[in-house]
Short mmCIF file of C-alpha atoms and ligand atoms in Angstrom, two decimals:
data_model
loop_
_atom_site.label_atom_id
_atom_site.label_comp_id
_atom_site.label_asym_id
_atom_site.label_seq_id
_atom_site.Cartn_x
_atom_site.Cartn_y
_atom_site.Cartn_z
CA UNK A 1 0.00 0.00 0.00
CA UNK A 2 2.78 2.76 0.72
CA UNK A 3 5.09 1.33 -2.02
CA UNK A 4 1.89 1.78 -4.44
CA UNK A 5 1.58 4.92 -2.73
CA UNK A 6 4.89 6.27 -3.54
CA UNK A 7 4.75 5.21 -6.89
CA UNK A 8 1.61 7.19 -7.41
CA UNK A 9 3.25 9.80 -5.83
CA UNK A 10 6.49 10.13 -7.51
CA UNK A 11 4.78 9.86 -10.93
CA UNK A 12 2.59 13.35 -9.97
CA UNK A 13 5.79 15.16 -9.28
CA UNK A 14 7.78 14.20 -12.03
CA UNK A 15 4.56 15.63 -14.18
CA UNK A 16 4.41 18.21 -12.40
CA UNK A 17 7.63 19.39 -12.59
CA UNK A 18 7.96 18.82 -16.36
CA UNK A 19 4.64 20.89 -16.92
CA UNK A 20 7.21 23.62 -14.61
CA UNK A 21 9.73 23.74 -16.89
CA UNK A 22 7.81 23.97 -20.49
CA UNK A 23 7.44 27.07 -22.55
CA UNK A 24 5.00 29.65 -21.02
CA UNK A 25 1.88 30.50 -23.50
CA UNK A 26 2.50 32.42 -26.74
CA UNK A 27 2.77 36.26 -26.28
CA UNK A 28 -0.87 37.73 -26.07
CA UNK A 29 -0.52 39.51 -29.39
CA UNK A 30 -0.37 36.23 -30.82
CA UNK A 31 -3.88 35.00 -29.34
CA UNK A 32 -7.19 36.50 -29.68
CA UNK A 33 -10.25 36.18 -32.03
CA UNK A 34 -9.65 36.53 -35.92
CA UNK A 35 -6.23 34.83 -35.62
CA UNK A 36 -5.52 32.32 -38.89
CA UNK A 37 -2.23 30.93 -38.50
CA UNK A 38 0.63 31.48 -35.51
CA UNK A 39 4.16 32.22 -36.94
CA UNK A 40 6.80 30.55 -35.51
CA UNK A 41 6.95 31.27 -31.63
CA UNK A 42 10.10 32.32 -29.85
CA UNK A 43 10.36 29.57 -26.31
CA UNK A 44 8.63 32.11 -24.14
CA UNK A 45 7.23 35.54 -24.01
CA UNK A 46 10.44 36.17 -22.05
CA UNK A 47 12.71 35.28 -24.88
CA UNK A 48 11.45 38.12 -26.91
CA UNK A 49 14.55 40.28 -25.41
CA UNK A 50 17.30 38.27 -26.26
CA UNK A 51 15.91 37.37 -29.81
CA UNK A 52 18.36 37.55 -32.79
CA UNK A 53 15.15 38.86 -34.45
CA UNK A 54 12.03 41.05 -33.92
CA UNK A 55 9.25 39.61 -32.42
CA UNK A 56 6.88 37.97 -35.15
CA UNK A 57 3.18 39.08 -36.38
CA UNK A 58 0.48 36.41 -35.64
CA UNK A 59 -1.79 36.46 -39.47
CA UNK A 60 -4.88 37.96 -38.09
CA UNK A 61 -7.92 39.31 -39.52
CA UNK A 62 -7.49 42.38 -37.74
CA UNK A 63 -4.89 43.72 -35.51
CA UNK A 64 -5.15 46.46 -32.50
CA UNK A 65 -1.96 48.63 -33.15
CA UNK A 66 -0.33 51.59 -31.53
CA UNK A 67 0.61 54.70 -33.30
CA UNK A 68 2.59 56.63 -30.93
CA UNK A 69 3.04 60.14 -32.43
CA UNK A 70 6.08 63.03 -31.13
CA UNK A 71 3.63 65.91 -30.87
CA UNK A 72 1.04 67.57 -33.25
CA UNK A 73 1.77 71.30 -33.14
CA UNK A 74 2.70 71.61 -37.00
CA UNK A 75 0.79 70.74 -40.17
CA UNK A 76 3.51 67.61 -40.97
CA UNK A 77 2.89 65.74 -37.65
CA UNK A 78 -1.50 66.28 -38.16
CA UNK A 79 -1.23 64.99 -41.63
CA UNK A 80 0.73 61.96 -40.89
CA UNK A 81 -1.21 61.81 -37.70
CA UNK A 82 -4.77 62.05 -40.12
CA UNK A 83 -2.95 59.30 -42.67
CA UNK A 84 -2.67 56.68 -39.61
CA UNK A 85 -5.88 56.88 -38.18
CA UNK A 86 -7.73 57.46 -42.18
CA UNK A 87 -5.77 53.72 -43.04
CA UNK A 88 -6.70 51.93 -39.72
CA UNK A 89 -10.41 53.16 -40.13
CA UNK A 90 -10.33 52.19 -43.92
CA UNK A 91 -8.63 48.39 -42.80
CA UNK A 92 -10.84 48.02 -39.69
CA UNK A 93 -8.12 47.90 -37.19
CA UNK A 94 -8.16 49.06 -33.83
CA UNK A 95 -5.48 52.05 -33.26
CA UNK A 96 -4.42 53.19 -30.13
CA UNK A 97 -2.93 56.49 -30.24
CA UNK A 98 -1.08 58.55 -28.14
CA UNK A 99 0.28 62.04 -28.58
CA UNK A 100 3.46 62.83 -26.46
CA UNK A 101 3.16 66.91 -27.04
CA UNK A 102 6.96 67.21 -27.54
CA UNK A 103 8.09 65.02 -24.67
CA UNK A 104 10.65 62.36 -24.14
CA UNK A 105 9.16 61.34 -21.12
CA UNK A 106 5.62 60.96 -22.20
CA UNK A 107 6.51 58.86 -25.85
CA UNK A 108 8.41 56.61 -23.25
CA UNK A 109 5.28 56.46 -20.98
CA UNK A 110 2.61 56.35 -24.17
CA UNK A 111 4.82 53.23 -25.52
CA UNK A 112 4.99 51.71 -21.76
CA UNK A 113 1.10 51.71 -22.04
CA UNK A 114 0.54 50.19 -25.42
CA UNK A 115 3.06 47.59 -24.09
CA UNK A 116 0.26 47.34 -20.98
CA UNK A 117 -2.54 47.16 -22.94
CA UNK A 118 -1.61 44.14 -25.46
CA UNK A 119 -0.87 46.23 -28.96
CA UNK A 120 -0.51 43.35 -31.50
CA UNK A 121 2.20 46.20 -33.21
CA UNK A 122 3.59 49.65 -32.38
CA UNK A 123 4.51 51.94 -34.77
CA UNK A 124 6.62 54.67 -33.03
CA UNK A 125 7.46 58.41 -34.33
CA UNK A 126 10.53 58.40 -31.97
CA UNK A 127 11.47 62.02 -30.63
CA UNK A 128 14.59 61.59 -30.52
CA UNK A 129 17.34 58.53 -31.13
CA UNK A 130 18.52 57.18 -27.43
CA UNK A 131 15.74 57.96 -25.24
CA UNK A 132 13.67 56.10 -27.15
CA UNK A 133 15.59 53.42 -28.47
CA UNK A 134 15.36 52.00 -25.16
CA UNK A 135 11.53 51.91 -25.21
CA UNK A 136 11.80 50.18 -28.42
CA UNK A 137 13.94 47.61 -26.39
CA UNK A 138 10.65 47.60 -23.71
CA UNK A 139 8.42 46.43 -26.15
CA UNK A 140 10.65 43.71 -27.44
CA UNK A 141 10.64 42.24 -24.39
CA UNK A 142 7.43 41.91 -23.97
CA UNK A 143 7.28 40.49 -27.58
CA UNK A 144 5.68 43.25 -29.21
CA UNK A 145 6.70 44.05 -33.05
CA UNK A 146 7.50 47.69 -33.30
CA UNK A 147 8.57 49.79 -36.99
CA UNK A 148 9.97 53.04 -36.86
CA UNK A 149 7.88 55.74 -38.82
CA UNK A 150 9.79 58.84 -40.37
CA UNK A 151 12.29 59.04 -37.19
CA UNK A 152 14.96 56.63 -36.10
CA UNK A 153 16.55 55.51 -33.12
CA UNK A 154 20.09 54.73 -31.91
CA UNK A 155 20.93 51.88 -34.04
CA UNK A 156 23.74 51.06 -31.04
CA UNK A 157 21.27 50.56 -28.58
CA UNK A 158 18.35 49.26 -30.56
CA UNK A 159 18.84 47.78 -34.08
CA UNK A 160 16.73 47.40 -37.04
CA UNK A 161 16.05 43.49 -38.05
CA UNK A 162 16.96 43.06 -35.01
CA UNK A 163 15.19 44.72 -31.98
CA UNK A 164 12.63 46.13 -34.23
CA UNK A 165 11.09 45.43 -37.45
CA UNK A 166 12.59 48.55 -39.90
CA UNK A 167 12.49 52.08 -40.75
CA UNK A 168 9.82 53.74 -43.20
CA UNK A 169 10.73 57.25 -43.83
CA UNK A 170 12.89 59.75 -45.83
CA UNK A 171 16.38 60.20 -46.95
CA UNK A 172 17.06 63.06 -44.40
CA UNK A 173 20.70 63.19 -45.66
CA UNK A 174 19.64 63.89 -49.15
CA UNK A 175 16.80 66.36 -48.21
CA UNK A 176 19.80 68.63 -46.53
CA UNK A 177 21.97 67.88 -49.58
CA UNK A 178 18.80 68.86 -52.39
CA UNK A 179 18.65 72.39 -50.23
CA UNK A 180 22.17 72.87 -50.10
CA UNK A 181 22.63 72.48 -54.06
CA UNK A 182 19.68 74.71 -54.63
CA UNK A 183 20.78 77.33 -51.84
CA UNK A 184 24.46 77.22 -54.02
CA UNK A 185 22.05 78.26 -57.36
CA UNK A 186 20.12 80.18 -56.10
CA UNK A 187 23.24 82.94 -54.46
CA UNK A 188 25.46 82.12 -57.34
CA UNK A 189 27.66 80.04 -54.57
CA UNK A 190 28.04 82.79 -52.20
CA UNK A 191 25.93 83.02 -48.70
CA UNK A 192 26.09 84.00 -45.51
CA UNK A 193 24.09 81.32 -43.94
CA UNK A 194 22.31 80.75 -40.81
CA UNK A 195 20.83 76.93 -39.74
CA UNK A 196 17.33 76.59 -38.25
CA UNK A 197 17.86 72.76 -36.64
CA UNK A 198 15.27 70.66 -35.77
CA UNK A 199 14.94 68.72 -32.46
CA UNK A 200 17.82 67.73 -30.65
CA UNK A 201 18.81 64.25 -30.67
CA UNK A 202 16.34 63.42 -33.70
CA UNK A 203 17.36 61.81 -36.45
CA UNK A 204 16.11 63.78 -38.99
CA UNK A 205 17.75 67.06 -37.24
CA UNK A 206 21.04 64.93 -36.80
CA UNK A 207 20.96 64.30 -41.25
CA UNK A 208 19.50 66.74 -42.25
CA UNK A 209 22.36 68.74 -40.89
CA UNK A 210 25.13 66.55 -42.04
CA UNK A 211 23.53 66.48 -45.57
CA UNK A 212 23.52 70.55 -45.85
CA UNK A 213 26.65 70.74 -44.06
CA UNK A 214 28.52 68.90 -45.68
CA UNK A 215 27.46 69.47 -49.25
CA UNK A 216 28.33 73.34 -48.39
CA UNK A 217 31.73 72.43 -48.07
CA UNK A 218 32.25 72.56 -51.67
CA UNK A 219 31.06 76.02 -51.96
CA UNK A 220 34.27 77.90 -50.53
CA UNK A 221 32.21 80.98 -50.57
CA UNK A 222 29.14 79.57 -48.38
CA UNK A 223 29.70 80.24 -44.61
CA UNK A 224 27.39 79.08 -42.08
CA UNK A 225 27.51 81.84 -39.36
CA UNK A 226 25.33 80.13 -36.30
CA UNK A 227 23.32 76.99 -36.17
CA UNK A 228 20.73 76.21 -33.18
CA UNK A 229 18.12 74.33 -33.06
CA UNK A 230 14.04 75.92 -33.22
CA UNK A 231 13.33 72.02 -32.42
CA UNK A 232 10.65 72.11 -35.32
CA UNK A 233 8.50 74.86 -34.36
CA UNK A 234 6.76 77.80 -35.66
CA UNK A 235 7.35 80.17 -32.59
CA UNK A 236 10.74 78.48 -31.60
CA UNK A 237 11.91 79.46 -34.90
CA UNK A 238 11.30 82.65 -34.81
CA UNK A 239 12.59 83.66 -31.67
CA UNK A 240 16.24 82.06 -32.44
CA UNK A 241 16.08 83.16 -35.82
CA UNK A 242 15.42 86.92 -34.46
CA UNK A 243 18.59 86.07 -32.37
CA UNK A 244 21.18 85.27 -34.48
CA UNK A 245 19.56 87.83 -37.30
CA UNK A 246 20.58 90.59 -34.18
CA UNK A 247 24.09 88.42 -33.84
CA UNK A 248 24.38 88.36 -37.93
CA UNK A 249 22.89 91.16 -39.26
CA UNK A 250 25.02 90.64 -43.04
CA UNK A 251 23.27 86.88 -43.41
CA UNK A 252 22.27 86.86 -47.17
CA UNK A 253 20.56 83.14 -46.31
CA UNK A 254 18.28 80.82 -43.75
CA UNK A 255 18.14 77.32 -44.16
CA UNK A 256 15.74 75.87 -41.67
CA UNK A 257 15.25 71.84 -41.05
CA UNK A 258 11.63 72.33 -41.42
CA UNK A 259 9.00 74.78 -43.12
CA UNK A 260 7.57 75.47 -40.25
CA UNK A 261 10.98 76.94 -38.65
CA UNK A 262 11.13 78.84 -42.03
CA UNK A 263 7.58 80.72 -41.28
CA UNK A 264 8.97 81.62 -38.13
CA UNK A 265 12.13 82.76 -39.89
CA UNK A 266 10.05 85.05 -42.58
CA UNK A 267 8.01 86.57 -39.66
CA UNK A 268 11.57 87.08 -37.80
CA UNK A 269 12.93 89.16 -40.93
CA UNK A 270 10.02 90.84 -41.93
CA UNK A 271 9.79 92.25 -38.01
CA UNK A 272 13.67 93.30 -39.16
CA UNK A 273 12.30 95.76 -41.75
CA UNK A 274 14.02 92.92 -43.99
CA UNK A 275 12.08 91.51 -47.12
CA UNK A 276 12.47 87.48 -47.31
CA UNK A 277 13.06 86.23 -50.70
CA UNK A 278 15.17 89.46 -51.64
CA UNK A 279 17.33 90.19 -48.55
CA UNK A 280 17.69 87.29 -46.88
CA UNK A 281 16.80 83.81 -49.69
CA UNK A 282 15.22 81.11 -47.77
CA UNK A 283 15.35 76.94 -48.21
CA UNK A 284 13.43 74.50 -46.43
CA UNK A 285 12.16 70.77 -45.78
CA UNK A 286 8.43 69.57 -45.61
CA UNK A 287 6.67 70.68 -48.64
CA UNK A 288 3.23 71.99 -46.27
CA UNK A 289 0.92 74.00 -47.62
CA UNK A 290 2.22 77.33 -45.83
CA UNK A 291 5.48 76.85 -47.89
CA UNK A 292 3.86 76.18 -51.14
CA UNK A 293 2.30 79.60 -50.79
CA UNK A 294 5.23 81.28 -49.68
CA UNK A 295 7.05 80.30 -52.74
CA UNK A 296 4.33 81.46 -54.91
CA UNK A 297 4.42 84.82 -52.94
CA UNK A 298 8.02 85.13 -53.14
CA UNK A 299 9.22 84.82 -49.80
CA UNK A 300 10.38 81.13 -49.16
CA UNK A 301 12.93 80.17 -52.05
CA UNK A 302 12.25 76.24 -52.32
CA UNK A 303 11.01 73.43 -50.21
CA UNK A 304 12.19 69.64 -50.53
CA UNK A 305 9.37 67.81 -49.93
CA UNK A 306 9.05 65.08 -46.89
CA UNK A 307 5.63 63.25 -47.31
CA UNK A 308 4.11 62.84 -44.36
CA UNK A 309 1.36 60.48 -45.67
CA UNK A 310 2.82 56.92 -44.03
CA UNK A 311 -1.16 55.53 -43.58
CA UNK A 312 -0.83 52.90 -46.46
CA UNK A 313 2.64 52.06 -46.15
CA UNK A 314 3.13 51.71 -42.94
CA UNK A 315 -0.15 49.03 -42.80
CA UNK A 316 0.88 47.11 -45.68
CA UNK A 317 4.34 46.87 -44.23
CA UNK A 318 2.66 45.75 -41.02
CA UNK A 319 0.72 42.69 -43.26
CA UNK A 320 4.36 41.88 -45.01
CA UNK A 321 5.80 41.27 -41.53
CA UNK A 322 3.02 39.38 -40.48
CA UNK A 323 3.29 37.36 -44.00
CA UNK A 324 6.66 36.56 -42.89
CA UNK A 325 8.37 38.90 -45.25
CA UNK A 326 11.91 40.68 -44.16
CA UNK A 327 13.00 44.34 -44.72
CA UNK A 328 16.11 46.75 -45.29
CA UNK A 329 17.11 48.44 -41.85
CA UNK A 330 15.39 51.36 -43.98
CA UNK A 331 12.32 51.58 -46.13
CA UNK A 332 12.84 54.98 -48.14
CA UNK A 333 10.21 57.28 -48.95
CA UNK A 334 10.50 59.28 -52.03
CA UNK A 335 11.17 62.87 -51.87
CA UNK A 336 9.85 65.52 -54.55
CA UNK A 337 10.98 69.27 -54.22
CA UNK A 338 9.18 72.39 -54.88
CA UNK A 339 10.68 76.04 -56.08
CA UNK A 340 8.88 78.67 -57.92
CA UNK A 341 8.48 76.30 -61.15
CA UNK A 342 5.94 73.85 -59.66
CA UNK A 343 4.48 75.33 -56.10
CA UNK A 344 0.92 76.67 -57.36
CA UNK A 345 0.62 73.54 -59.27
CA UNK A 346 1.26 71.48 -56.71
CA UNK A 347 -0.51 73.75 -53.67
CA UNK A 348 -3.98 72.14 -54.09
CA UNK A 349 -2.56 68.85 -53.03
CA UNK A 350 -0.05 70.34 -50.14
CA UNK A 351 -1.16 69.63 -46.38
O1 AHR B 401 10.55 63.69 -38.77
C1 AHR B 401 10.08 64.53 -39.76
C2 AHR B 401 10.07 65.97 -39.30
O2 AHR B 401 9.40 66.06 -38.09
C3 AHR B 401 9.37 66.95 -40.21
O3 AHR B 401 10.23 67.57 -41.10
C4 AHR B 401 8.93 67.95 -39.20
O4 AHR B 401 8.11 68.97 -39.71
C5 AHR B 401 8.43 67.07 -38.16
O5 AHR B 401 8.09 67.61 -36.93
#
């Protein structure tokens, strides 16, 4: 009787232990209603963090996806903003969005509660590179797919293919390169030039510099004066550009990371008593409506366009994933750029 008894016994706790040591459940993105076919499953949710690759995309009939965006006080950030939530209404999907109003802290936060509340996907506007590479690195963990839209991160602290899926967005180093070579046209390779930069830290601030910068170089006669950043803003733009127009008063040129920097700089020189367009020859990067008409009225010189319209791509590239289709580390967007030869015709269509 106690020999059956420990035999009984013993054969419980070996099953139970063995039911101890298998793989936890799928990650919860995986599971729900709709779901057609599981991709192949790293061990155990906690796995996802020391994966070689990104967390996979369960095939689903519908997902419910993040879309954490850096702030929405210019025209760029509420059209891609309007382009996300138009393709997630058009496809059915659930989006959670989140608007971090210019701050590290909340983005980190906003991404912290998508991770609580089970996204199947993120896609993340990243403020800047480091800060929130390593929320990029949170989701991972807890085995949650995230691709980069129009910003990057550090690619030393969280890589593409990697720790997240890719990168959809712009050539920022060309954009600063297409405004340098028109800038060098358009002053006959001789400026006195003052930088607008974007947001700290960000990556299109970080290219968009290098791009202009360094294509200047060849331009002997092109000086950049001061360069400090109006982190993407209207007002912010005009105050520093005021500044350094008082530090600089002979600058024959403003080259600002963003149009709506340059609207800040054309209010800035026009409080001067100076006439934009004439005195001081402008160049920017967006292509928003605002520029389009300042061309046409003479007082921005050329925009290079950065589409903010990432609705369909950014789905579809969602549905590749989930089809079990790899990427580049980047996914470029195709840039078109605007002067006084194509603005009014292309102004009905600008955001
Ligand atoms: O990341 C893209 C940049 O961010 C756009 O040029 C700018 O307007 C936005 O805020």
């Amino acid at each position: 009787m106690t020999k059956k008894f420990f035999l009984v016994f013993s054969v419980v706790a070996i099953l139970a232990m063995l039911a101890a040591c298998a793989p936890t459940a799928a990650p919860t993105q995986q599971q729900g209603s709709g779901e057609t076919q599981a991709q192949a499953q790293p061990a155990a949710a906690g796995n996802c963090k020391d994966s070689p690759t990104p967390p996979p995309l369960a095939k689903k009939d519908t997902y419910k996806v993040g879309f954490s965006q850096v702030e929405t006080n210019n025209p760029w950030r509420i059209a891609q903003t309007e382009s996300m939530k138009a393709e997630a209404a058009k496809r059915g999907w659930e989006l959670v969005y989140t608007d971090a109003g210019g701050s590290e802290a909340k983005q980190i936060a906003d991404i912290e509660s998508m991770i609580a509340q089970k996204v199947d996907l993120i896609f993340m506007a990243p403020r800047s590179e480091k800060p929130l590479a390593e929320a990029a690195l949170k989701a991972k963990a807890a085995c949650i797919p995230v691709i980069m839209l129009d910003r990057d991160v550090d690619h030393s602290i969280a890589a593409p293919g990697k720790d997240y899926v890719t990168m959809i967005g712009s050539d920022f180093v060309k954009e600063g390169e297409m405004a340098a070579e028109w800038l060098a046209k358009a002053t006959n390779n001789k400026a006195i030039i003052i930088e607008l930069e974007g947001t700290v830290g960000s990556s299109p601030a970080i290219d968009r510099k290098k791009g202009f910068d360094e294509a200047i170089k060849k331009y002997p006669d092109m000086k950049i004066v001061a360069s400090q950043t109006g982190d993407f803003a209207r007002d912010k733009g005009r105050q520093v550009a005021e500044t350094l127009l008082q530090a600089h008063p002979d600058a024959t040129a403003i080259y600002a990371h963003n149009d709506e920097m340059a609207m800040g700089a054309i209010a800035a020189l026009e409080a001067a008593g100076k006439v934009p367009g004439k005195d001081v020859i402008i160049v920017s990067i967006d292509g928003t409506k605002d520029a389009a008409q300042a061309i046409i009225d003479g007082k921005l010189g050329a925009t290079v366009e950065c589409n903010p319209k990432f609705g369909p791509k950014a789905f579809d590239t969602a549905i590749a994933y989930a089809n079990g289709e790899t990427f580049p580390a980047k996914i470029v967007n195709p840039d078109r750029f605007f002067d006084s030869t194509n603005a009014a015709a292309y102004l009905p269509e600008a955001y």
